[in-house]
mmCIF file of C-alpha atoms in Angstrom:
data_model
loop_
_atom_site.group_PDB
_atom_site.id
_atom_site.type_symbol
_atom_site.label_atom_id
_atom_site.label_comp_id
_atom_site.label_asym_id
_atom_site.label_seq_id
_atom_site.Cartn_x
_atom_site.Cartn_y
_atom_site.Cartn_z
ATOM 1 C CA MET A 1 12.844 -14.670 -2.155
ATOM 2 C CA ILE A 2 9.520 -14.083 -0.428
ATOM 3 C CA TYR A 3 9.285 -11.331 2.171
ATOM 4 C CA LEU A 4 5.506 -10.875 1.923
ATOM 5 C CA SER A 5 3.633 -14.154 1.536
ATOM 6 C CA ARG A 6 0.007 -13.117 2.068
ATOM 7 C CA PHE A 7 -2.115 -9.984 2.307
ATOM 8 C CA GLN A 8 -5.684 -9.999 3.618
ATOM 9 C CA PHE A 9 -8.174 -7.255 2.676
ATOM 10 C CA PRO A 10 -11.293 -6.512 4.763
ATOM 11 C CA GLY A 11 -13.804 -8.255 2.535
ATOM 12 C CA ARG A 12 -17.316 -7.258 1.462
ATOM 13 C CA GLU A 13 -19.188 -7.823 4.742
ATOM 14 C CA LEU A 14 -16.688 -5.896 6.860
ATOM 15 C CA GLU A 15 -16.562 -3.060 4.340
ATOM 16 C CA TYR A 16 -20.343 -2.874 4.142
ATOM 17 C CA SER A 17 -20.608 -2.736 7.919
ATOM 18 C CA PHE A 18 -18.088 0.129 8.109
ATOM 19 C CA THR A 19 -19.661 2.203 5.329
ATOM 20 C CA MET A 20 -23.160 1.796 6.763
ATOM 21 C CA ASN A 21 -21.888 3.310 10.017
ATOM 22 C CA GLN A 22 -20.603 6.300 8.043
ATOM 23 C CA LYS A 23 -23.759 7.029 6.049
ATOM 24 C CA ARG A 24 -24.673 10.078 8.120
ATOM 25 C CA THR A 25 -21.320 11.778 7.556
ATOM 26 C CA CYS A 26 -20.706 14.488 4.965
ATOM 27 C CA TYR A 27 -18.468 12.275 2.807
ATOM 28 C CA ASP A 28 -19.657 11.196 -0.636
ATOM 29 C CA THR A 29 -16.909 8.597 -1.121
ATOM 30 C CA PHE A 30 -15.397 5.984 1.156
ATOM 31 C CA TYR A 31 -12.352 5.181 -0.973
ATOM 32 C CA PRO A 32 -10.596 2.717 -0.740
ATOM 33 C CA PHE A 33 -13.620 0.941 0.723
ATOM 34 C CA LEU A 34 -15.855 -0.835 -1.819
ATOM 35 C CA VAL A 35 -13.165 -0.904 -4.549
ATOM 36 C CA LEU A 36 -11.449 -4.283 -4.169
ATOM 37 C CA SER A 37 -14.476 -6.031 -2.713
ATOM 38 C CA LYS A 38 -16.340 -5.197 -5.938
ATOM 39 C CA HIS A 39 -14.460 -8.105 -7.508
ATOM 40 C CA CYS A 40 -14.577 -10.200 -4.334
ATOM 41 C CA LEU A 41 -10.863 -9.709 -3.674
ATOM 42 C CA GLU A 42 -10.151 -10.622 -0.062
ATOM 43 C CA MET A 43 -6.703 -12.201 -0.152
ATOM 44 C CA LEU A 44 -3.538 -12.273 -2.254
ATOM 45 C CA ASP A 45 -0.871 -14.972 -1.943
ATOM 46 C CA PHE A 46 2.508 -13.924 -3.290
ATOM 47 C CA GLU A 47 5.381 -15.528 -5.166
ATOM 48 C CA PRO A 48 8.810 -13.979 -5.846
ATOM 49 C CA VAL A 49 7.054 -12.204 -8.733
ATOM 50 C CA THR A 50 3.332 -11.481 -8.512
ATOM 51 C CA ILE A 51 1.464 -9.435 -11.103
ATOM 52 C CA LEU A 52 -1.857 -7.631 -10.711
ATOM 53 C CA TYR A 53 -3.375 -7.345 -14.180
ATOM 54 C CA GLY A 54 -6.414 -5.279 -15.072
ATOM 55 C CA GLY A 55 -7.781 -2.248 -16.868
ATOM 56 C CA ASN A 56 -8.453 1.209 -15.493
ATOM 57 C CA GLY A 57 -10.693 1.022 -12.437
ATOM 58 C CA SER A 58 -9.886 -2.616 -11.722
ATOM 59 C CA GLY A 59 -8.288 -1.691 -8.391
ATOM 60 C CA LYS A 60 -4.726 -2.836 -9.054
ATOM 61 C CA THR A 61 -3.205 0.545 -8.121
ATOM 62 C CA THR A 62 -5.439 0.762 -5.058
ATOM 63 C CA ALA A 63 -4.240 -2.672 -3.948
ATOM 64 C CA LEU A 64 -0.592 -1.619 -4.287
ATOM 65 C CA ASN A 65 -1.154 1.596 -2.330
ATOM 66 C CA VAL A 66 -2.972 -0.264 0.447
ATOM 67 C CA ILE A 67 -0.170 -2.837 0.730
ATOM 68 C CA ALA A 68 2.503 -0.123 0.704
ATOM 69 C CA GLU A 69 0.669 1.861 3.392
ATOM 70 C CA LYS A 70 0.173 -1.170 5.613
ATOM 71 C CA LEU A 71 3.854 -2.162 5.333
ATOM 72 C CA GLY A 72 5.140 1.407 5.687
ATOM 73 C CA LEU A 73 7.166 1.186 2.477
ATOM 74 C CA GLU A 74 9.262 4.102 1.223
ATOM 75 C CA ARG A 75 7.860 6.213 -1.607
ATOM 76 C CA ASP A 76 8.905 9.422 -3.342
ATOM 77 C CA THR A 77 5.606 11.125 -4.201
ATOM 78 C CA LEU A 78 2.246 11.640 -2.533
ATOM 79 C CA TYR A 79 -0.847 9.726 -3.602
ATOM 80 C CA ASN A 80 -4.628 9.799 -3.187
ATOM 81 C CA ARG A 81 -5.030 8.491 0.363
ATOM 82 C CA SER A 82 -8.511 9.874 1.185
ATOM 83 C CA ASN A 83 -9.939 10.327 4.697
ATOM 84 C CA PHE A 84 -10.656 6.610 5.084
ATOM 85 C CA PHE A 85 -7.314 5.155 4.024
ATOM 86 C CA GLU A 86 -6.019 4.724 7.564
ATOM 87 C CA GLU A 87 -9.258 3.060 8.711
ATOM 88 C CA TYR A 88 -9.102 0.691 5.762
ATOM 89 C CA THR A 89 -5.493 -0.392 6.304
ATOM 90 C CA LYS A 90 -6.229 -1.071 9.986
ATOM 91 C CA LEU A 91 -8.658 -3.753 8.814
ATOM 92 C CA CYS A 92 -5.992 -5.408 6.637
ATOM 93 C CA SER A 93 -3.520 -8.063 7.768
ATOM 94 C CA CYS A 94 -0.396 -9.603 6.282
ATOM 95 C CA GLN A 95 2.076 -12.437 6.715
ATOM 96 C CA GLY A 96 5.749 -12.854 5.917
ATOM 97 C CA GLY A 97 7.525 -15.834 4.411
ATOM 98 C CA ASP A 98 11.001 -17.303 4.217
ATOM 99 C CA GLY A 99 10.871 -18.361 0.575
ATOM 100 C CA SER A 100 10.122 -22.002 1.381
ATOM 101 C CA GLY A 101 6.423 -21.601 2.104
ATOM 102 C CA ASN A 102 6.844 -21.290 5.860
ATOM 103 C CA ARG A 103 4.975 -18.461 7.576
ATOM 104 C CA ARG A 104 6.944 -16.116 9.792
ATOM 105 C CA ALA A 105 6.698 -12.713 11.421
ATOM 106 C CA LEU A 106 6.613 -9.918 8.871
ATOM 107 C CA ARG A 107 9.856 -7.971 8.596
ATOM 108 C CA MET A 108 10.500 -5.751 5.593
ATOM 109 C CA PRO A 109 14.083 -5.469 4.285
ATOM 110 C CA LYS A 110 15.667 -2.016 4.388
ATOM 111 C CA GLY A 111 15.106 -0.062 1.190
ATOM 112 C CA SER A 112 11.861 -1.811 0.237
ATOM 113 C CA ARG A 113 9.617 0.643 -1.563
ATOM 114 C CA ILE A 114 6.744 1.321 -3.918
ATOM 115 C CA ILE A 115 7.578 2.929 -7.264
ATOM 116 C CA THR A 116 4.814 4.716 -9.166
ATOM 117 C CA SER A 117 4.535 6.534 -12.484
ATOM 118 C CA ASP A 118 4.506 9.835 -10.590
ATOM 119 C CA ASP A 119 7.884 8.970 -9.032
ATOM 120 C CA VAL A 120 9.418 8.373 -12.455
ATOM 121 C CA PHE A 121 7.797 11.476 -13.969
ATOM 122 C CA ASP A 122 9.059 13.723 -11.151
ATOM 123 C CA PHE A 123 12.545 12.258 -11.568
ATOM 124 C CA MET A 124 12.554 13.166 -15.268
ATOM 125 C CA LEU A 125 11.331 16.706 -14.539
ATOM 126 C CA ASN A 126 13.998 17.189 -11.867
ATOM 127 C CA LEU A 127 16.674 15.979 -14.271
ATOM 128 C CA ARG A 128 15.582 18.497 -16.882
ATOM 129 C CA SER A 129 15.486 21.280 -14.282
ATOM 130 C CA ILE A 130 19.055 20.496 -13.211
ATOM 131 C CA ASN A 131 20.242 20.573 -16.821
ATOM 132 C CA ASP A 132 18.454 23.865 -17.481
ATOM 133 C CA GLY A 133 20.247 25.393 -14.495
ATOM 134 C CA ILE A 134 23.618 24.096 -15.690
ATOM 135 C CA ASP A 135 23.032 25.444 -19.205
ATOM 136 C CA ARG A 136 22.206 28.923 -17.854
ATOM 137 C CA LYS A 137 25.350 28.876 -15.698
ATOM 138 C CA ARG A 138 27.430 27.816 -18.705
ATOM 139 C CA GLU A 139 26.305 30.874 -20.664
ATOM 140 C CA GLU A 140 27.312 33.069 -17.736
ATOM 141 C CA LEU A 141 30.761 31.437 -17.666
ATOM 142 C CA PHE A 142 31.258 32.047 -21.382
ATOM 143 C CA GLU A 143 30.820 35.758 -20.739
ATOM 144 C CA ASP A 144 32.962 35.553 -17.602
ATOM 145 C CA TYR A 145 35.762 33.922 -19.587
ATOM 146 C CA LEU A 146 35.889 36.669 -22.222
ATOM 147 C CA GLU A 147 35.778 39.393 -19.597
ATOM 148 C CA ASN A 148 38.649 37.869 -17.565
ATOM 149 C CA LYS A 149 40.813 36.835 -20.513
ATOM 150 C CA TYR A 150 41.008 40.323 -21.999
ATOM 151 C CA SER A 151 40.757 42.419 -18.844
ATOM 152 C CA HIS A 152 43.587 44.656 -17.566
ATOM 153 C CA PHE A 153 43.356 43.379 -14.007
ATOM 154 C CA THR A 154 45.668 44.649 -11.271
ATOM 155 C CA MET A 155 45.662 43.071 -7.842
ATOM 156 C CA ARG A 156 45.478 45.739 -5.146
ATOM 157 C CA SER A 157 44.762 43.642 -2.021
ATOM 158 C CA MET A 158 44.135 40.089 -0.861
ATOM 159 C CA ASP A 159 40.451 40.724 -1.454
ATOM 160 C CA ASP A 160 41.254 40.556 -5.187
ATOM 161 C CA TYR A 161 42.905 37.128 -4.957
ATOM 162 C CA GLU A 162 39.881 35.112 -6.137
ATOM 163 C CA GLN A 163 39.441 37.425 -9.116
ATOM 164 C CA LEU A 164 43.128 37.053 -9.941
ATOM 165 C CA LYS A 165 42.764 33.267 -10.040
ATOM 166 C CA LYS A 166 39.908 33.606 -12.516
ATOM 167 C CA VAL A 167 41.956 35.915 -14.731
ATOM 168 C CA CYS A 168 44.934 33.536 -14.690
ATOM 169 C CA LEU A 169 42.684 30.564 -15.413
ATOM 170 C CA ALA A 170 41.063 32.364 -18.346
ATOM 171 C CA ARG A 171 44.397 33.427 -19.841
ATOM 172 C CA SER A 172 45.945 29.951 -19.534
ATOM 173 C CA ASN A 173 43.011 27.904 -20.865
ATOM 174 C CA THR A 174 40.708 27.740 -23.834
ATOM 175 C CA GLN A 175 37.092 28.774 -23.375
ATOM 176 C CA SER A 176 35.854 25.169 -23.168
ATOM 177 C CA LYS A 177 38.494 24.183 -20.600
ATOM 178 C CA TYR A 178 37.704 27.269 -18.532
ATOM 179 C CA VAL A 179 34.007 26.384 -18.440
ATOM 180 C CA ARG A 180 34.675 22.746 -17.591
ATOM 181 C CA ARG A 181 36.992 23.740 -14.744
ATOM 182 C CA ASN A 182 34.293 25.944 -13.239
ATOM 183 C CA LEU A 183 31.194 23.898 -13.968
ATOM 184 C CA MET A 184 30.162 20.309 -13.482
ATOM 185 C CA ASP A 185 29.364 18.446 -16.669
ATOM 186 C CA ASN A 186 25.724 18.316 -17.621
ATOM 187 C CA VAL A 187 23.820 15.568 -15.910
ATOM 188 C CA ARG A 188 23.234 13.487 -18.999
ATOM 189 C CA GLU A 189 19.663 14.022 -20.117
ATOM 190 C CA HIS A 190 18.374 10.806 -21.618
ATOM 191 C CA SER A 191 15.143 10.224 -23.464
ATOM 192 C CA ASN A 192 12.064 9.660 -21.321
ATOM 193 C CA GLY A 193 12.413 5.909 -21.708
ATOM 194 C CA GLU A 194 16.102 5.890 -20.849
ATOM 195 C CA SER A 195 15.523 8.123 -17.812
ATOM 196 C CA ALA A 196 12.659 5.938 -16.606
ATOM 197 C CA PHE A 197 14.765 2.787 -16.967
ATOM 198 C CA LEU A 198 17.639 4.410 -15.065
ATOM 199 C CA TYR A 199 15.257 5.313 -12.251
ATOM 200 C CA PHE A 200 14.271 1.657 -11.784
ATOM 201 C CA THR A 201 17.846 0.389 -11.892
ATOM 202 C CA ASP A 202 18.881 3.039 -9.359
ATOM 203 C CA LYS A 203 16.079 2.411 -6.854
ATOM 204 C CA ILE A 204 15.949 -1.392 -7.015
ATOM 205 C CA LYS A 205 18.725 -2.890 -4.908
ATOM 206 C CA GLU A 206 19.471 -6.420 -3.732
ATOM 207 C CA ASN A 207 17.277 -8.203 -1.171
ATOM 208 C CA GLY A 208 14.183 -6.010 -1.107
ATOM 209 C CA LEU A 209 10.429 -5.988 -1.661
ATOM 210 C CA TYR A 210 9.359 -3.693 -4.503
ATOM 211 C CA LEU A 211 5.860 -2.692 -5.540
ATOM 212 C CA LEU A 212 5.794 -1.338 -9.112
ATOM 213 C CA ASP A 213 2.756 0.511 -10.449
ATOM 214 C CA GLU A 214 2.604 0.318 -14.257
ATOM 215 C CA PRO A 215 6.389 0.515 -14.766
ATOM 216 C CA GLU A 216 5.903 0.262 -18.542
ATOM 217 C CA ASN A 217 4.808 3.921 -18.728
ATOM 218 C CA SER A 218 7.324 5.988 -20.759
ATOM 219 C CA LEU A 219 9.111 2.808 -21.892
ATOM 220 C CA SER A 220 9.309 1.715 -25.515
ATOM 221 C CA PRO A 221 8.697 -1.977 -26.315
ATOM 222 C CA ALA A 222 12.478 -2.513 -26.445
ATOM 223 C CA LYS A 223 12.966 -0.825 -23.061
ATOM 224 C CA GLN A 224 10.077 -2.818 -21.573
ATOM 225 C CA GLN A 225 11.876 -6.014 -22.576
ATOM 226 C CA GLU A 226 15.085 -4.653 -21.078
ATOM 227 C CA LEU A 227 13.230 -3.915 -17.836
ATOM 228 C CA LEU A 228 11.710 -7.407 -17.968
ATOM 229 C CA LYS A 229 15.179 -8.968 -18.047
ATOM 230 C CA PHE A 230 16.376 -6.717 -15.222
ATOM 231 C CA LEU A 231 13.419 -7.661 -13.004
ATOM 232 C CA GLU A 232 13.747 -11.371 -13.790
ATOM 233 C CA ASP A 233 17.433 -11.313 -12.888
ATOM 234 C CA SER A 234 16.782 -9.282 -9.722
ATOM 235 C CA ALA A 235 14.234 -11.835 -8.522
ATOM 236 C CA ARG A 236 16.247 -14.882 -9.562
ATOM 237 C CA PHE A 237 19.760 -13.905 -8.511
ATOM 238 C CA PHE A 238 19.584 -10.936 -6.143
ATOM 239 C CA GLY A 239 16.930 -11.811 -3.578
ATOM 240 C CA CYS A 240 14.222 -9.375 -4.706
ATOM 241 C CA GLN A 241 10.459 -9.845 -4.527
ATOM 242 C CA PHE A 242 8.175 -7.917 -6.873
ATOM 243 C CA ILE A 243 4.473 -7.111 -6.831
ATOM 244 C CA ILE A 244 3.683 -5.413 -10.133
ATOM 245 C CA ALA A 245 0.532 -3.742 -11.437
ATOM 246 C CA THR A 246 0.655 -3.821 -15.235
ATOM 247 C CA HIS A 247 -1.126 -4.583 -18.489
ATOM 248 C CA SER A 248 2.068 -4.694 -20.573
ATOM 249 C CA PRO A 249 2.246 -7.987 -22.503
ATOM 250 C CA PHE A 250 6.044 -7.907 -22.176
ATOM 251 C CA LEU A 251 5.996 -7.741 -18.387
ATOM 252 C CA LEU A 252 3.097 -10.182 -18.176
ATOM 253 C CA SER A 253 5.298 -12.765 -19.901
ATOM 254 C CA MET A 254 7.769 -12.733 -16.988
ATOM 255 C CA ARG A 255 8.982 -16.241 -16.196
ATOM 256 C CA GLY A 256 7.407 -17.795 -13.122
ATOM 257 C CA ALA A 257 5.138 -14.827 -12.394
ATOM 258 C CA LYS A 258 1.849 -15.440 -10.608
ATOM 259 C CA ILE A 259 -0.807 -13.318 -12.330
ATOM 260 C CA TYR A 260 -4.077 -12.183 -10.760
ATOM 261 C CA ASP A 261 -6.728 -11.086 -13.270
ATOM 262 C CA MET A 262 -8.365 -8.101 -11.536
ATOM 263 C CA ASP A 263 -10.911 -7.712 -14.355
ATOM 264 C CA GLU A 264 -12.739 -10.904 -13.421
ATOM 265 C CA ASP A 265 -15.888 -10.574 -11.300
ATOM 266 C CA VAL A 266 -14.107 -12.895 -8.887
ATOM 267 C CA VAL A 267 -10.370 -12.200 -9.067
ATOM 268 C CA ASP A 268 -8.638 -15.301 -10.410
ATOM 269 C CA VAL A 269 -5.125 -16.544 -11.226
ATOM 270 C CA LYS A 270 -4.403 -16.960 -14.952
ATOM 271 C CA ARG A 271 -1.620 -17.653 -17.401
ATOM 272 C CA TRP A 272 -0.472 -14.566 -19.278
ATOM 273 C CA THR A 273 -1.645 -15.954 -22.626
ATOM 274 C CA GLU A 274 -5.212 -16.194 -21.248
ATOM 275 C CA LEU A 275 -5.496 -12.470 -20.513
ATOM 276 C CA GLU A 276 -7.750 -10.354 -22.729
ATOM 277 C CA ASN A 277 -5.178 -7.620 -23.249
ATOM 278 C CA VAL A 278 -2.554 -10.095 -24.448
ATOM 279 C CA LYS A 279 -5.042 -11.873 -26.718
ATOM 280 C CA SER A 280 -5.968 -8.516 -28.279
ATOM 281 C CA TYR A 281 -2.339 -7.966 -29.251
ATOM 282 C CA TYR A 282 -2.101 -11.509 -30.576
ATOM 283 C CA HIS A 283 -5.196 -11.217 -32.780
ATOM 284 C CA PHE A 284 -4.112 -7.793 -34.070
ATOM 285 C CA PHE A 285 -0.687 -8.978 -35.220
ATOM 286 C CA LYS A 286 -2.119 -12.256 -36.455
ATOM 287 C CA LYS A 287 -4.420 -10.236 -38.696
ATOM 288 C CA TYR A 288 -1.427 -8.532 -40.329
ATOM 289 C CA GLU A 289 0.894 -11.523 -40.165
ATOM 290 C CA GLY A 290 1.428 -11.519 -43.916
ATOM 291 C CA GLU A 291 2.845 -7.998 -43.917
ATOM 292 C CA PHE A 292 5.745 -9.169 -41.721
ATOM 293 C CA GLU A 293 6.780 -11.908 -44.148
#
């Protein structure tokens, strides 16, 4: 499915004109101006899966943030907008699509969002914080259980009713049952990779546009391949469109993906096996091929 078919960036001449008009201001940077135009990137045409490949500083994250800002997509964490971000996005334009190549008015499906590494990292921290709180409460309940089980409690008024229930519960249950009755089970704390993968599967629903910024972070090679399958299936069977910034060879191998090489002086479309990062992996393992046999 194609919800966003084309995105137009200002281009070098328009950016140069704007920045020249700002030269007398106190700002020493005009970000995101002069980032994407450095590689002559003026327009992106999208498929159900489109990948922005490139190293640090290539502008792939900037491109995602600009698109997300222009479309008003949901996001969980703040990002580096700068004082000129709004001016820049005003100079951008975009078109929708119906999946058959026909242009139409742009209308984003509900729930469409951008997912960044910061979103995933914050999710993992929050999960650990919740578990820490539950563990501290559990220790308190252990002490509460012993106090109630062996106390000589006498109910004197209705104000003591809640305490009486605790005493009865402690005397009629084992320590573990008492704690479970009074405390939710721990939110299962997975490894970083498992938590990151769960975040993607929770946020990505049917029929939506999703911008993913380096989703391979925190994922092992096995989990990256698991995410690859999930994204392929979401695009093929569940009406999702993805725009992904990555240099993971596993994600770059996604079937049918259109890949823009942001490292080229003029951004160009390439096959995943033509990318320098992928070829580096190939030559490295080829060098040690004998040790795998």
